[in-house]
mmCIF file of C-alpha atoms and ligand atoms in Angstrom:
data_model
loop_
_atom_site.group_PDB
_atom_site.id
_atom_site.type_symbol
_atom_site.label_atom_id
_atom_site.label_comp_id
_atom_site.label_asym_id
_atom_site.label_seq_id
_atom_site.Cartn_x
_atom_site.Cartn_y
_atom_site.Cartn_z
ATOM 1 C CA MET A 1 -57.414 72.212 -14.159
ATOM 2 C CA ARG A 2 -55.928 75.034 -12.114
ATOM 3 C CA ILE A 3 -52.981 77.052 -13.416
ATOM 4 C CA ASP A 4 -51.231 79.522 -11.093
ATOM 5 C CA ILE A 5 -48.976 81.968 -12.910
ATOM 6 C CA ILE A 6 -46.353 83.949 -11.004
ATOM 7 C CA THR A 7 -45.094 87.101 -12.671
ATOM 8 C CA VAL A 8 -43.725 90.591 -12.102
ATOM 9 C CA VAL A 9 -45.864 91.959 -14.965
ATOM 10 C CA PRO A 10 -49.382 90.598 -14.368
ATOM 11 C CA ASP A 11 -50.875 92.992 -16.936
ATOM 12 C CA LEU A 12 -49.034 91.151 -19.723
ATOM 13 C CA LEU A 13 -51.072 88.055 -18.914
ATOM 14 C CA LYS A 14 -54.528 89.650 -19.004
ATOM 15 C CA SER A 15 -55.548 89.738 -22.639
ATOM 16 C CA PRO A 16 -54.680 86.154 -23.699
ATOM 17 C CA PHE A 17 -57.329 84.880 -21.282
ATOM 18 C CA GLU A 18 -59.963 87.475 -22.184
ATOM 19 C CA SER A 19 -60.935 86.220 -25.638
ATOM 20 C CA SER A 20 -61.986 83.208 -27.597
ATOM 21 C CA ILE A 21 -61.201 79.643 -26.498
ATOM 22 C CA LEU A 22 -59.233 80.484 -23.345
ATOM 23 C CA LYS A 23 -61.949 82.862 -22.128
ATOM 24 C CA ASN A 24 -64.649 80.222 -22.808
ATOM 25 C CA SER A 25 -62.693 77.537 -20.975
ATOM 26 C CA ILE A 26 -62.578 79.778 -17.896
ATOM 27 C CA GLU A 27 -66.259 80.726 -18.177
ATOM 28 C CA LYS A 28 -67.241 77.056 -18.506
ATOM 29 C CA GLY A 29 -65.306 76.344 -15.289
ATOM 30 C CA ILE A 30 -62.987 73.865 -17.020
ATOM 31 C CA VAL A 31 -59.896 75.921 -16.229
ATOM 32 C CA ASN A 32 -59.062 78.270 -13.395
ATOM 33 C CA ILE A 33 -56.220 80.695 -14.117
ATOM 34 C CA VAL A 34 -54.869 82.534 -11.074
ATOM 35 C CA ILE A 35 -52.274 85.220 -11.656
ATOM 36 C CA HIS A 36 -49.973 86.220 -8.802
ATOM 37 C CA ASN A 37 -47.960 89.411 -8.679
ATOM 38 C CA LEU A 38 -44.545 88.443 -7.309
ATOM 39 C CA ARG A 39 -44.217 91.926 -5.784
ATOM 40 C CA ASP A 40 -46.969 91.000 -3.299
ATOM 41 C CA TYR A 41 -44.411 88.607 -1.789
ATOM 42 C CA SER A 42 -41.590 91.126 -1.566
ATOM 43 C CA THR A 43 -39.989 91.319 1.839
ATOM 44 C CA ASN A 44 -38.944 94.968 1.666
ATOM 45 C CA LYS A 45 -40.801 98.253 1.763
ATOM 46 C CA TYR A 46 -39.926 99.137 -1.844
ATOM 47 C CA LYS A 47 -41.725 95.976 -3.084
ATOM 48 C CA SER A 48 -38.626 95.041 -5.029
ATOM 49 C CA VAL A 49 -38.147 91.417 -6.045
ATOM 50 C CA ASP A 50 -34.841 91.632 -7.910
ATOM 51 C CA ASP A 51 -31.228 92.432 -7.087
ATOM 52 C CA TYR A 52 -27.738 92.606 -8.606
ATOM 53 C CA GLN A 53 -25.991 89.324 -9.320
ATOM 54 C CA PHE A 54 -23.165 88.076 -7.136
ATOM 55 C CA GLY A 55 -19.850 88.107 -8.998
ATOM 56 C CA GLY A 56 -20.921 91.109 -11.080
ATOM 57 C CA GLY A 57 -22.421 91.271 -14.541
ATOM 58 C CA ALA A 58 -25.237 93.042 -16.335
ATOM 59 C CA GLY A 59 -28.864 92.439 -15.507
ATOM 60 C CA MET A 60 -30.979 92.039 -12.397
ATOM 61 C CA VAL A 61 -31.889 88.669 -10.927
ATOM 62 C CA LEU A 62 -35.236 87.667 -9.392
ATOM 63 C CA MET A 63 -34.597 86.848 -5.723
ATOM 64 C CA VAL A 64 -35.227 83.458 -4.168
ATOM 65 C CA GLU A 65 -37.194 84.667 -1.149
ATOM 66 C CA PRO A 66 -40.343 86.178 -2.718
ATOM 67 C CA ILE A 67 -40.547 83.249 -5.157
ATOM 68 C CA ASP A 68 -40.217 80.731 -2.325
ATOM 69 C CA LYS A 69 -42.805 82.573 -0.224
ATOM 70 C CA CYS A 70 -45.331 82.635 -3.059
ATOM 71 C CA ILE A 71 -44.853 78.995 -4.089
ATOM 72 C CA SER A 72 -44.789 77.734 -0.471
ATOM 73 C CA LYS A 73 -48.114 79.443 0.170
ATOM 74 C CA LEU A 74 -49.646 77.832 -2.921
ATOM 75 C CA LYS A 75 -48.236 74.412 -2.012
ATOM 76 C CA SER A 76 -49.733 74.692 1.485
ATOM 77 C CA GLU A 77 -53.156 75.094 -0.108
ATOM 78 C CA ARG A 78 -53.123 72.194 -2.616
ATOM 79 C CA ASN A 79 -50.861 69.679 -4.299
ATOM 80 C CA TYR A 80 -49.180 70.637 -7.530
ATOM 81 C CA ASP A 81 -48.272 68.160 -10.289
ATOM 82 C CA GLU A 82 -45.554 70.389 -11.754
ATOM 83 C CA ILE A 83 -43.872 73.692 -10.933
ATOM 84 C CA ILE A 84 -42.680 74.926 -14.277
ATOM 85 C CA TYR A 85 -40.160 77.678 -14.943
ATOM 86 C CA LEU A 86 -40.432 79.242 -18.392
ATOM 87 C CA SER A 87 -36.907 79.640 -19.710
ATOM 88 C CA PRO A 88 -35.031 79.465 -23.010
ATOM 89 C CA ASP A 89 -32.799 76.833 -21.316
ATOM 90 C CA GLY A 90 -35.759 74.502 -20.732
ATOM 91 C CA GLU A 91 -36.993 71.445 -22.572
ATOM 92 C CA LYS A 92 -38.473 72.614 -25.863
ATOM 93 C CA LEU A 93 -42.288 72.564 -25.894
ATOM 94 C CA ASN A 94 -43.848 70.200 -28.410
ATOM 95 C CA GLN A 95 -47.259 68.631 -28.932
ATOM 96 C CA SER A 96 -46.428 65.563 -26.911
ATOM 97 C CA THR A 97 -45.485 67.679 -23.866
ATOM 98 C CA ALA A 98 -48.672 69.733 -24.261
ATOM 99 C CA ASN A 99 -50.703 66.489 -24.387
ATOM 100 C CA LYS A 100 -49.078 65.275 -21.150
ATOM 101 C CA PHE A 101 -49.553 68.592 -19.332
ATOM 102 C CA SER A 102 -53.240 68.706 -20.372
ATOM 103 C CA LEU A 103 -53.863 65.640 -18.153
ATOM 104 C CA LEU A 104 -52.601 67.361 -14.968
ATOM 105 C CA ASN A 105 -54.788 68.913 -12.272
ATOM 106 C CA ASN A 106 -52.735 71.741 -10.773
ATOM 107 C CA ILE A 107 -49.649 73.424 -12.146
ATOM 108 C CA ILE A 108 -47.624 76.519 -11.288
ATOM 109 C CA LEU A 109 -45.940 78.544 -14.026
ATOM 110 C CA LEU A 110 -43.110 80.812 -12.940
ATOM 111 C CA CYS A 111 -42.192 83.576 -15.375
ATOM 112 C CA GLY A 112 -38.639 84.868 -15.340
ATOM 113 C CA HIS A 113 -37.815 88.492 -16.014
ATOM 114 C CA TYR A 114 -34.723 90.660 -16.278
ATOM 115 C CA LYS A 115 -31.602 88.470 -16.375
ATOM 116 C CA GLY A 116 -33.370 85.449 -14.859
ATOM 117 C CA ILE A 117 -33.948 83.862 -11.466
ATOM 118 C CA ASP A 118 -31.638 82.883 -8.610
ATOM 119 C CA GLN A 119 -30.281 79.404 -9.349
ATOM 120 C CA ARG A 120 -31.469 78.147 -5.934
ATOM 121 C CA VAL A 121 -35.069 78.399 -7.161
ATOM 122 C CA ARG A 122 -34.215 76.120 -10.074
ATOM 123 C CA ASP A 123 -32.301 73.711 -7.882
ATOM 124 C CA ASN A 124 -34.816 73.406 -5.046
ATOM 125 C CA ILE A 125 -38.303 74.512 -6.082
ATOM 126 C CA ILE A 126 -38.855 74.024 -9.808
ATOM 127 C CA THR A 127 -39.804 70.570 -11.121
ATOM 128 C CA LYS A 128 -39.522 71.312 -14.852
ATOM 129 C CA GLU A 129 -38.131 73.992 -17.159
ATOM 130 C CA VAL A 130 -39.907 74.641 -20.454
ATOM 131 C CA SER A 131 -38.793 76.705 -23.443
ATOM 132 C CA ILE A 132 -41.079 77.690 -26.307
ATOM 133 C CA GLY A 133 -38.205 77.923 -28.772
ATOM 134 C CA ASP A 134 -34.564 78.767 -29.312
ATOM 135 C CA TYR A 135 -34.867 82.530 -28.945
ATOM 136 C CA VAL A 136 -34.876 84.838 -25.956
ATOM 137 C CA LEU A 137 -37.975 86.770 -24.901
ATOM 138 C CA SER A 138 -37.976 89.706 -22.475
ATOM 139 C CA GLY A 139 -39.722 87.535 -19.908
ATOM 140 C CA GLY A 140 -41.556 84.258 -19.483
ATOM 141 C CA GLU A 141 -45.067 85.771 -19.624
ATOM 142 C CA LEU A 142 -45.719 85.377 -23.348
ATOM 143 C CA ALA A 143 -44.197 81.899 -23.201
ATOM 144 C CA ALA A 144 -46.548 81.049 -20.301
ATOM 145 C CA ALA A 145 -49.530 82.253 -22.341
ATOM 146 C CA ILE A 146 -48.444 80.063 -25.260
ATOM 147 C CA LEU A 147 -47.943 77.065 -22.990
ATOM 148 C CA CYS A 148 -51.410 77.621 -21.457
ATOM 149 C CA ASP A 149 -53.041 77.856 -24.878
ATOM 150 C CA SER A 150 -51.361 74.682 -26.117
ATOM 151 C CA ILE A 151 -52.538 72.785 -23.001
ATOM 152 C CA ILE A 152 -56.027 74.197 -22.449
ATOM 153 C CA ARG A 153 -57.323 73.603 -25.973
ATOM 154 C CA LEU A 154 -56.652 69.884 -25.484
ATOM 155 C CA ILE A 155 -58.804 69.523 -22.365
ATOM 156 C CA PRO A 156 -62.076 67.744 -23.190
ATOM 157 C CA GLY A 157 -64.984 70.184 -23.437
ATOM 158 C CA VAL A 158 -62.831 73.203 -24.300
ATOM 159 C CA ILE A 159 -63.073 72.951 -28.076
ATOM 160 C CA GLY A 160 -66.642 72.348 -29.257
ATOM 161 C CA ASP A 161 -65.809 69.682 -31.811
ATOM 162 C CA GLU A 162 -64.171 66.983 -29.675
ATOM 163 C CA THR A 163 -62.163 65.548 -32.546
ATOM 164 C CA SER A 164 -60.853 68.892 -33.716
ATOM 165 C CA ALA A 165 -57.821 69.100 -31.448
ATOM 166 C CA LEU A 166 -56.866 65.534 -32.308
ATOM 167 C CA THR A 167 -56.682 66.260 -36.028
ATOM 168 C CA ASP A 168 -54.329 69.216 -35.566
ATOM 169 C CA SER A 169 -50.864 69.318 -37.011
ATOM 170 C CA PHE A 170 -48.314 67.345 -34.936
ATOM 171 C CA GLN A 171 -50.835 65.064 -33.185
ATOM 172 C CA ASP A 172 -49.330 62.118 -35.069
ATOM 173 C CA ASN A 173 -46.081 63.845 -35.948
ATOM 174 C CA LEU A 174 -47.615 64.971 -39.239
ATOM 175 C CA LEU A 175 -48.523 68.452 -40.401
ATOM 176 C CA SER A 176 -52.208 68.860 -41.230
ATOM 177 C CA SER A 177 -53.523 68.458 -44.776
ATOM 178 C CA PRO A 178 -54.689 71.526 -46.710
ATOM 179 C CA ILE A 179 -58.194 72.776 -45.843
ATOM 180 C CA TYR A 180 -60.703 74.754 -47.929
ATOM 181 C CA THR A 181 -64.072 76.438 -47.550
ATOM 182 C CA ARG A 182 -66.527 78.136 -49.916
ATOM 183 C CA PRO A 183 -66.439 79.239 -52.696
ATOM 184 C CA ARG A 184 -65.413 76.134 -54.663
ATOM 185 C CA ASP A 185 -63.846 78.317 -57.335
ATOM 186 C CA TYR A 186 -62.277 81.693 -56.586
ATOM 187 C CA LYS A 187 -60.616 83.480 -59.524
ATOM 188 C CA GLY A 188 -60.029 80.022 -61.045
ATOM 189 C CA TRP A 189 -58.298 78.774 -57.849
ATOM 190 C CA LYS A 190 -60.228 75.547 -57.355
ATOM 191 C CA VAL A 191 -60.919 73.305 -54.399
ATOM 192 C CA PRO A 192 -59.605 69.757 -55.127
ATOM 193 C CA ASP A 193 -62.426 67.620 -56.629
ATOM 194 C CA VAL A 194 -61.973 64.818 -54.094
ATOM 195 C CA LEU A 195 -63.135 67.096 -51.244
ATOM 196 C CA ILE A 196 -66.427 67.702 -53.019
ATOM 197 C CA SER A 197 -66.873 64.045 -54.101
ATOM 198 C CA GLY A 198 -68.769 63.002 -50.961
ATOM 199 C CA ASN A 199 -66.617 59.820 -50.840
ATOM 200 C CA ASN A 200 -65.354 59.795 -47.250
ATOM 201 C CA ASN A 201 -62.855 56.962 -47.795
ATOM 202 C CA GLU A 202 -61.279 58.815 -50.697
ATOM 203 C CA ILE A 203 -61.258 62.072 -48.701
ATOM 204 C CA ASP A 204 -59.506 60.398 -45.721
ATOM 205 C CA LYS A 205 -56.965 58.776 -48.067
ATOM 206 C CA TRP A 206 -56.287 62.113 -49.813
ATOM 207 C CA ARG A 207 -55.879 63.916 -46.492
ATOM 208 C CA MET A 208 -53.405 61.336 -45.208
ATOM 209 C CA GLU A 209 -51.387 61.453 -48.464
ATOM 210 C CA LYS A 210 -51.310 65.255 -48.361
ATOM 211 C CA ALA A 211 -50.300 65.295 -44.672
ATOM 212 C CA ILE A 212 -47.372 62.971 -45.431
ATOM 213 C CA GLU A 213 -46.415 65.031 -48.504
ATOM 214 C CA GLU A 214 -46.579 68.361 -46.601
ATOM 215 C CA THR A 215 -44.541 66.960 -43.717
ATOM 216 C CA LYS A 216 -41.817 65.591 -46.026
ATOM 217 C CA LYS A 217 -41.660 68.923 -47.842
ATOM 218 C CA LYS A 218 -41.814 71.378 -44.914
ATOM 219 C CA ARG A 219 -40.685 69.445 -41.832
ATOM 220 C CA PRO A 220 -38.603 66.412 -42.853
ATOM 221 C CA ASP A 221 -37.163 66.421 -39.313
ATOM 222 C CA LEU A 222 -40.512 65.196 -37.941
ATOM 223 C CA ASN A 223 -40.016 61.707 -39.419
HETATM 224 N N1 ADE B 301 -38.216 83.307 -21.393
HETATM 225 C C1 ADE B 301 -37.395 83.979 -22.215
HETATM 226 N N2 ADE B 301 -37.261 83.345 -23.386
HETATM 227 C C2 ADE B 301 -38.009 82.209 -23.297
HETATM 228 C C3 ADE B 301 -38.281 81.133 -24.171
HETATM 229 N N3 ADE B 301 -37.732 81.057 -25.386
HETATM 230 N N4 ADE B 301 -39.090 80.159 -23.747
HETATM 231 C C4 ADE B 301 -39.632 80.206 -22.512
HETATM 232 N N5 ADE B 301 -39.430 81.194 -21.646
HETATM 233 C C5 ADE B 301 -38.631 82.201 -22.031
#
């Protein structure tokens, strides 16, 4: 999978891809992340990519031209399945969307900044808008990193244990069951006996019951 990320603050997108699972996925050649500095597509000598909004009002707006130039160049090189704008107005990211995106080959993520982007980009270039939650961030970069993480970990070969991603919370609209590791007894806080019983049927049954119980208690809206 190839993910092109367009941003005015490329440095913000460095560290998420330099550690752990995302770094390994790149090193294994499963994912190719290409970060583009929107300023490289500026059409003026000051390298500016934003301007005041027509009609007045606070906040600068990312201009249509550099965005169009950057995305047109990418589209001339390969086909893209989605061109996604990260925005609090977008469709809220959930596990099912992440599952769908993980099956795509090439996507572009456009990060907003300042007040936002010229509406003509949304009307004519973007194919989807995605929000990571009902709150406003300073820009789309951290949201893009979260979206990438949620997608990449689902791609076969990225997580060592193939079944691991499938047993995560939300995969079947249930939260995950409680998990424990050694020691069996810490300060009298004990691991449930069933998990040490060696009876796999009983363990599966217990995990399912706990997942249902946890979901009802913490996220009744998921049912
Ligand atoms: N940009 C600013 N806030 C955002 C959010 N909540 N989700 C996605 N992109 C954003």
